[in-house]
Structure formats: C-alpha cells, structure tokens
XYZ file of C-alpha atoms in Angstrom:
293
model
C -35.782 100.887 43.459
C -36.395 103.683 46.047
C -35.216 107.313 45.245
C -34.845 109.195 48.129
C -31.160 109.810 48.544
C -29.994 113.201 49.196
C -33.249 113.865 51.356
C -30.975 114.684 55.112
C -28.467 116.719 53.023
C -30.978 118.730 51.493
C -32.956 119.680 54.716
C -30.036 121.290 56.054
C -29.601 123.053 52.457
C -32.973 124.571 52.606
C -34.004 124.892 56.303
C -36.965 121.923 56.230
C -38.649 122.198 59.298
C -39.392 118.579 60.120
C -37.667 115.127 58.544
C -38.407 111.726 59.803
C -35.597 109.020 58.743
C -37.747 106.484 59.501
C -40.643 107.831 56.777
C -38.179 109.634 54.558
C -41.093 112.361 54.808
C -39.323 116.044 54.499
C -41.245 119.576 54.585
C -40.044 122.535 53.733
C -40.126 125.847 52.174
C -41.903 125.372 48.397
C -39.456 126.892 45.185
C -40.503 130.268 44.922
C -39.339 130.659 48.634
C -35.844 129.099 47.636
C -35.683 130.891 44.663
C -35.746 134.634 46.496
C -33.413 133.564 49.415
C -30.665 133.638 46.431
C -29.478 136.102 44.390
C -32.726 136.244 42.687
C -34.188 138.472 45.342
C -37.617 140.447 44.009
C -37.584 138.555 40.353
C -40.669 135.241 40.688
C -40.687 132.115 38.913
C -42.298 131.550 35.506
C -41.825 128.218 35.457
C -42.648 127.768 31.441
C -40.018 125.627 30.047
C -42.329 122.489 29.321
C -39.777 120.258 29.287
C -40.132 117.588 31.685
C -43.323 114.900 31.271
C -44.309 112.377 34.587
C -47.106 109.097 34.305
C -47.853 107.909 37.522
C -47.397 103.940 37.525
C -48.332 102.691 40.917
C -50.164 104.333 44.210
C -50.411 102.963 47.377
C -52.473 105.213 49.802
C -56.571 105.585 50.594
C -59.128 104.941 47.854
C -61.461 108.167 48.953
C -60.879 111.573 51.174
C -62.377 114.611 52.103
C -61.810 117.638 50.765
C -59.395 119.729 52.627
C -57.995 116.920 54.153
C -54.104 116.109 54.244
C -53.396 112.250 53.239
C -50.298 110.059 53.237
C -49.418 108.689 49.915
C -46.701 106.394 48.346
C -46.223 106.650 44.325
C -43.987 105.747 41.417
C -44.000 107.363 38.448
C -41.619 107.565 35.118
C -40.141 111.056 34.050
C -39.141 112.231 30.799
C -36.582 114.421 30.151
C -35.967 116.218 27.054
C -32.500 117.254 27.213
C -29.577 117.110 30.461
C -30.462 118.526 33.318
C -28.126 119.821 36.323
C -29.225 119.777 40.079
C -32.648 118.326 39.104
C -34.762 118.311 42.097
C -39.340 117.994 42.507
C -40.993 120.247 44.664
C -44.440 118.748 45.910
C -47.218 120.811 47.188
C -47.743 119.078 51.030
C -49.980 122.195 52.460
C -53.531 122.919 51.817
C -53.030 126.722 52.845
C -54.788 128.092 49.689
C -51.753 128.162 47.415
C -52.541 125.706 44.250
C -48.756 124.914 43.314
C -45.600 124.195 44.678
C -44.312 127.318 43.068
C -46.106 130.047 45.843
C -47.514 127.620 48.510
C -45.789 127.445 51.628
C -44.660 124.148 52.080
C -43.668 121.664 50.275
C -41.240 118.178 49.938
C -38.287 117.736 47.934
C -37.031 115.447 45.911
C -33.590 115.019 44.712
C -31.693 112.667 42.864
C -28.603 110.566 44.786
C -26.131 107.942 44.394
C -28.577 104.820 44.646
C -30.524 106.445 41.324
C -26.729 106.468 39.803
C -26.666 102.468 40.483
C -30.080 102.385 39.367
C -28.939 104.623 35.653
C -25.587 104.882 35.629
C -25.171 106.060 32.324
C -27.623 108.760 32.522
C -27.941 110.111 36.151
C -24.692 111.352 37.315
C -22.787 113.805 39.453
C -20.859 116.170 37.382
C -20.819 119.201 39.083
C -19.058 117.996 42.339
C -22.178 118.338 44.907
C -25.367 116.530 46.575
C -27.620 117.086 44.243
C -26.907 114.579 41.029
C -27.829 115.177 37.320
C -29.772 114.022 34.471
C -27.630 113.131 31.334
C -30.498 112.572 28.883
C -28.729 113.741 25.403
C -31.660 114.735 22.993
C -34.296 112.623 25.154
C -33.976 110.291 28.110
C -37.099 108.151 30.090
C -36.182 107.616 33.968
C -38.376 104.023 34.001
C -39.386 104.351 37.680
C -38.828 106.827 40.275
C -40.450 106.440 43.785
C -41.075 110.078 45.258
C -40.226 110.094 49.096
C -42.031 107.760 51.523
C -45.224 108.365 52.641
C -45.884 112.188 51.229
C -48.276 114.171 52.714
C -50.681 115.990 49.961
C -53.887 117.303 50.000
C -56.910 116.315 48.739
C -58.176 118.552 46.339
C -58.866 117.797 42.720
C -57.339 119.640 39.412
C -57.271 123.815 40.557
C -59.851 125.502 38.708
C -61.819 122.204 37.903
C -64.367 120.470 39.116
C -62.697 116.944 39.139
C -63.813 114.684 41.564
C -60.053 112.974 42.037
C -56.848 113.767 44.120
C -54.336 115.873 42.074
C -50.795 116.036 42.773
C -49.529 119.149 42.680
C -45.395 119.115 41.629
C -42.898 121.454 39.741
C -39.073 119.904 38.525
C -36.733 122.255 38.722
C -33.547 121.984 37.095
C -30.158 123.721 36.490
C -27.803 124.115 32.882
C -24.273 124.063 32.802
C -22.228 127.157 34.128
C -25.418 127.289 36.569
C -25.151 124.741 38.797
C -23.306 126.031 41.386
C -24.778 126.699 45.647
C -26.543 123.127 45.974
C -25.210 122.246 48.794
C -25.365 125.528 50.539
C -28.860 127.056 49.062
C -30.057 123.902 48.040
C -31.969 122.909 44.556
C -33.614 125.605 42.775
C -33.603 126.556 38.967
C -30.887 128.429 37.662
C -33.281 130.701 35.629
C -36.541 131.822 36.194
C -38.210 129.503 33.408
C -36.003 126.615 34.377
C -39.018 124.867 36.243
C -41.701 123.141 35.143
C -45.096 122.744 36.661
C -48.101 120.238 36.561
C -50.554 117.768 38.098
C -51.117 114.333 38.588
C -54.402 112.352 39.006
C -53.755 110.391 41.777
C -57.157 108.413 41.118
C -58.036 109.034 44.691
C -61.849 110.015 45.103
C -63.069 113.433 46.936
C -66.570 113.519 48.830
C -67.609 117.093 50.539
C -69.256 115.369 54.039
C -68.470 111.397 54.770
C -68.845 108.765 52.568
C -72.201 106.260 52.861
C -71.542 103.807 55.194
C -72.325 100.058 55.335
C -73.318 99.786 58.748
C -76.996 100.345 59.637
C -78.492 103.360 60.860
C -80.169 103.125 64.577
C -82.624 105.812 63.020
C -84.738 104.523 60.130
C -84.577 106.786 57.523
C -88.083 107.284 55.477
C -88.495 105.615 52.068
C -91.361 106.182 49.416
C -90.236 103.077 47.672
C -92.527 99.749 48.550
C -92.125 97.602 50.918
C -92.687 93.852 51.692
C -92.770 94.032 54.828
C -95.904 94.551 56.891
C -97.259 98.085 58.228
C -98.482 98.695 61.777
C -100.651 101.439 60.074
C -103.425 100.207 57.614
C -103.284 101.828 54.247
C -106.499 102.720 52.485
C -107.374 100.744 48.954
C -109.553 101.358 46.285
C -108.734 98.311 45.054
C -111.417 95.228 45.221
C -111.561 93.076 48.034
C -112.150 89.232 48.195
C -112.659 89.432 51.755
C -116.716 89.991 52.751
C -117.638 93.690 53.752
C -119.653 94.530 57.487
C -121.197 97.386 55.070
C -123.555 95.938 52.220
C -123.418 97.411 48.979
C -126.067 98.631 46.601
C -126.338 97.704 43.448
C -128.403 97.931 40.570
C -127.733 94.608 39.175
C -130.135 91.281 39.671
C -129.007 89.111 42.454
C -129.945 85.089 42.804
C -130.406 85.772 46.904
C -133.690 86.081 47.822
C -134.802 89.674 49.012
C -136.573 90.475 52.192
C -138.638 93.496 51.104
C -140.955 91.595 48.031
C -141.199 93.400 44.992
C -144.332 94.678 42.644
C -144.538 92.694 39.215
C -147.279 93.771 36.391
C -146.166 90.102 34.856
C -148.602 87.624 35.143
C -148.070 84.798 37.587
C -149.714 81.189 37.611
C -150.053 81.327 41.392
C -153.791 81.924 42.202
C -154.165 85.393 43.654
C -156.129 86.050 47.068
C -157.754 88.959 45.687
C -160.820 88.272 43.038
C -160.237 89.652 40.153
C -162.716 91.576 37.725
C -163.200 89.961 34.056
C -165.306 90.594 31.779
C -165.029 87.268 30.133
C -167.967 84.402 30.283
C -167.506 81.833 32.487
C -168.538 77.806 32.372
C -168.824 77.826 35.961
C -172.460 78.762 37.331
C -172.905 82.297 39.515
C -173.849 82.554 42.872
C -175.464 85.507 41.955
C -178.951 85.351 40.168
C-alpha cells in the first residue's frame, strides 16, 4: 500500500514550492513556518507530547553517502498512535541548511493521510471533520502496520544531531490536531492545534556516512607505498645480514681450522717424522761412526 494521497491538495494549502506527480516528491515550508502563518503568530512549537512511536521496516535508497550530501530515499515504516488524532500530518526535514529538525529548518515534505489509507484501515483512519486531511481513530492505542512516506524523499545525510553516529538519520515531527481544533486544513494546511501537539524524533536509516569518498575497487595508476612484504621481486637490492649459501668474491677470516691447504706454511714446535734439511744439534751418542776425529 502507498500513502501519499492528499500530497497536490496540500501544496496548494501550504505554498510548497516544487511537486512532481510523477515522484510524489513535495517541498515546502517545515511546521514551525506553518505554525506562525496562523493565528499562532510570535508563540514556537514545543513539540513535547510523546505520543506517537515509528520503526522503520523497509528502505530502498544508497548503502553509503557523504556527509552534507542530499539523497533520494524510499521507506516504510509502522506508526503508533496512542490515542485519536485529527488532521495528522509528518513533516520531514529535506534541507541540510543547518537546522537539525523539521520543527525550525526551512524545508521540509509532508505527509498526510487520504482516502486510499481509509481503504487500507477503514475502521481506524477516517475523515470526520469534513476536509483533506483524514484522521486517526486509534481509541486507547492503535498500530498503522505499514505506511510508505512519499516517493523518493530527499534527506540529508547526516547522522543523529549532537552524536557522532556514523548512519543516516531521518529527521521527522507528526503533528496532529484534537477535536474542536481541527478546523483551516484545507486553507492553512496541517499543523498542530496546540503548541505541544507535535512530536519529534529520528530514524536510523542504516545508511553509512564517510567525510571524503569511499575506497574504491579499481586500481590506482599511482602505486601507493607499502611497508608490508612483498613477493614480488625488487629492482633495488636490499642489504642482508643474513647468511648466504651463495660463494662470496671477498674471503673471510676466520679463526677456525680449515681442511684446504694454505698457501703461506705455518711454524710447528711439534715434532715431525719428515727428515729435516737442517742438521740438528744432539747431545745424544750415536752408533754411527764421525767424520770428525
């Protein structure tokens, strides 16, 4: 079911500045500004009556955006209502101006309730009041199921205000009239009939935010420089302490024995069994006769 009857009525009601049939997409003033053009002149919204509870059941729009950024959305959410409501209408902040709520910013869409929501709940949306805008007959309590907001609404991406949260919050206030107040809908429009008739909130939209662009799967023309290993070859040899199996161009000293023979010969006090071209002194006799008388 698609709620967005009452939508080319209402722009007229209000003085929206742009409405596309084809979308269903309205913008227009946001409540506070609908609320002075009345009687209500120099009083400002409180908006603290609490009474009226949204969960957002399906979204259909981009899965990341950058802050500051306006993006096109399609949701459906439930609504609770805790009692009847007259002229029940949501105000959705659509500007990213600096205001944080559909109460003060400057524009916003609007919602109302029609005659295809009466097919959809007969027995508790209604129009009793004899204008455009239909009514909630919810007794002590009432869930509307599923309610589509307007086709394709434009909201900004920006998280929870005052937060940190990393996730698109939709910023929306339900205003609502009581009976013997529900008069001017179809010539001021939908607005609450007292200043705490309105209630105000977010919803997480589940839609990440990212300060610059996101990474991107496509590779970069420019290498980028990495201090993590790599298998790959390097143009540049790297210097290693490490042993090599490979034989050096510069020989080593060491101080341990080696099998190889040795060019320079050493000098050895041991005695060897290899007769010595020198003559050697003893003092020993000797069983061989002496040249020398």
């Amino acid at each position: 079911m698609n709620f967005k009857i009452g939508l080319l009525a209402l722009a007229g009601m209000i003085g929206i500045d742009s409405i596309s049939a084809a979308a269903s997409y309205s913008s227009g003033p946001c409540m506070n500004t609908v609320w002075s053009n009345t009687e209500n002149s120099g009083t400002e919204l409180s908006c603290n009556a609490n009474e009226v509870a949204t969960t957002l059941l399906g979204i259909d729009g981009p899965t990341a955006c950058k802050k500051g950024d306006i993006i096109v959305v399609n949701i459906t959410t439930s609504i609770y209502f805790r009692a009847s409501r007259y002229d029940f209408a949501i105000y959705t902040l659509t500007d990213n101006n600096g205001a944080s709520d559909p109460i003060f910013g400057s524009e916003c869409a609007v919602d109302i309730l029609g005659s295809a929501d009466a097919a959809f709940a007969p027995d508790h949306i209604q129009e009793l009041d004899n204008d455009s805008c239909f009514d909630v007959v919810a007794n002590s309590g009432w869930t509307l199921e599923q309610y589509s907001f307007q086709d394709n609404l434009h909201v900004p991406c920006e998280g929870e205000p005052g937060t940190t949260t990393q996730t698109v919050h939709l910023q929306n206030c339900f205003s609502w009239r009581t009976s013997g107040q529900n008069e001017h809908c179809d010539t001021e429009g939908a607005y609450p009939g007292a200043s705490s008739k309105c209630d105000c909130g977010s919803m997480d939209l589940g839609i990440l935010i990212y300060e610059e662009q996101p990474p991107s799967m496509v590779p970069s023309s420019a290498p980028s420089v990495s201090f993590a290993p790599s298998k790959l070859p390097s143009s540049v040899p790297s210097i290693s302490k490490s042993p090599s199996s490979a034989p050096s161009n510069v020989p080593t000293i060491s101080s341990n024995p080696s099998a190889l023979p040795t060019d320079a010969p050493s000098l050895s006090s041991s005695p060897t069994n290899q007769p010595s071209g020198s003559p050697s002194q003893s003092s020993q006799p000797s069983t061989e006769p002496s040249l020398a008388p």
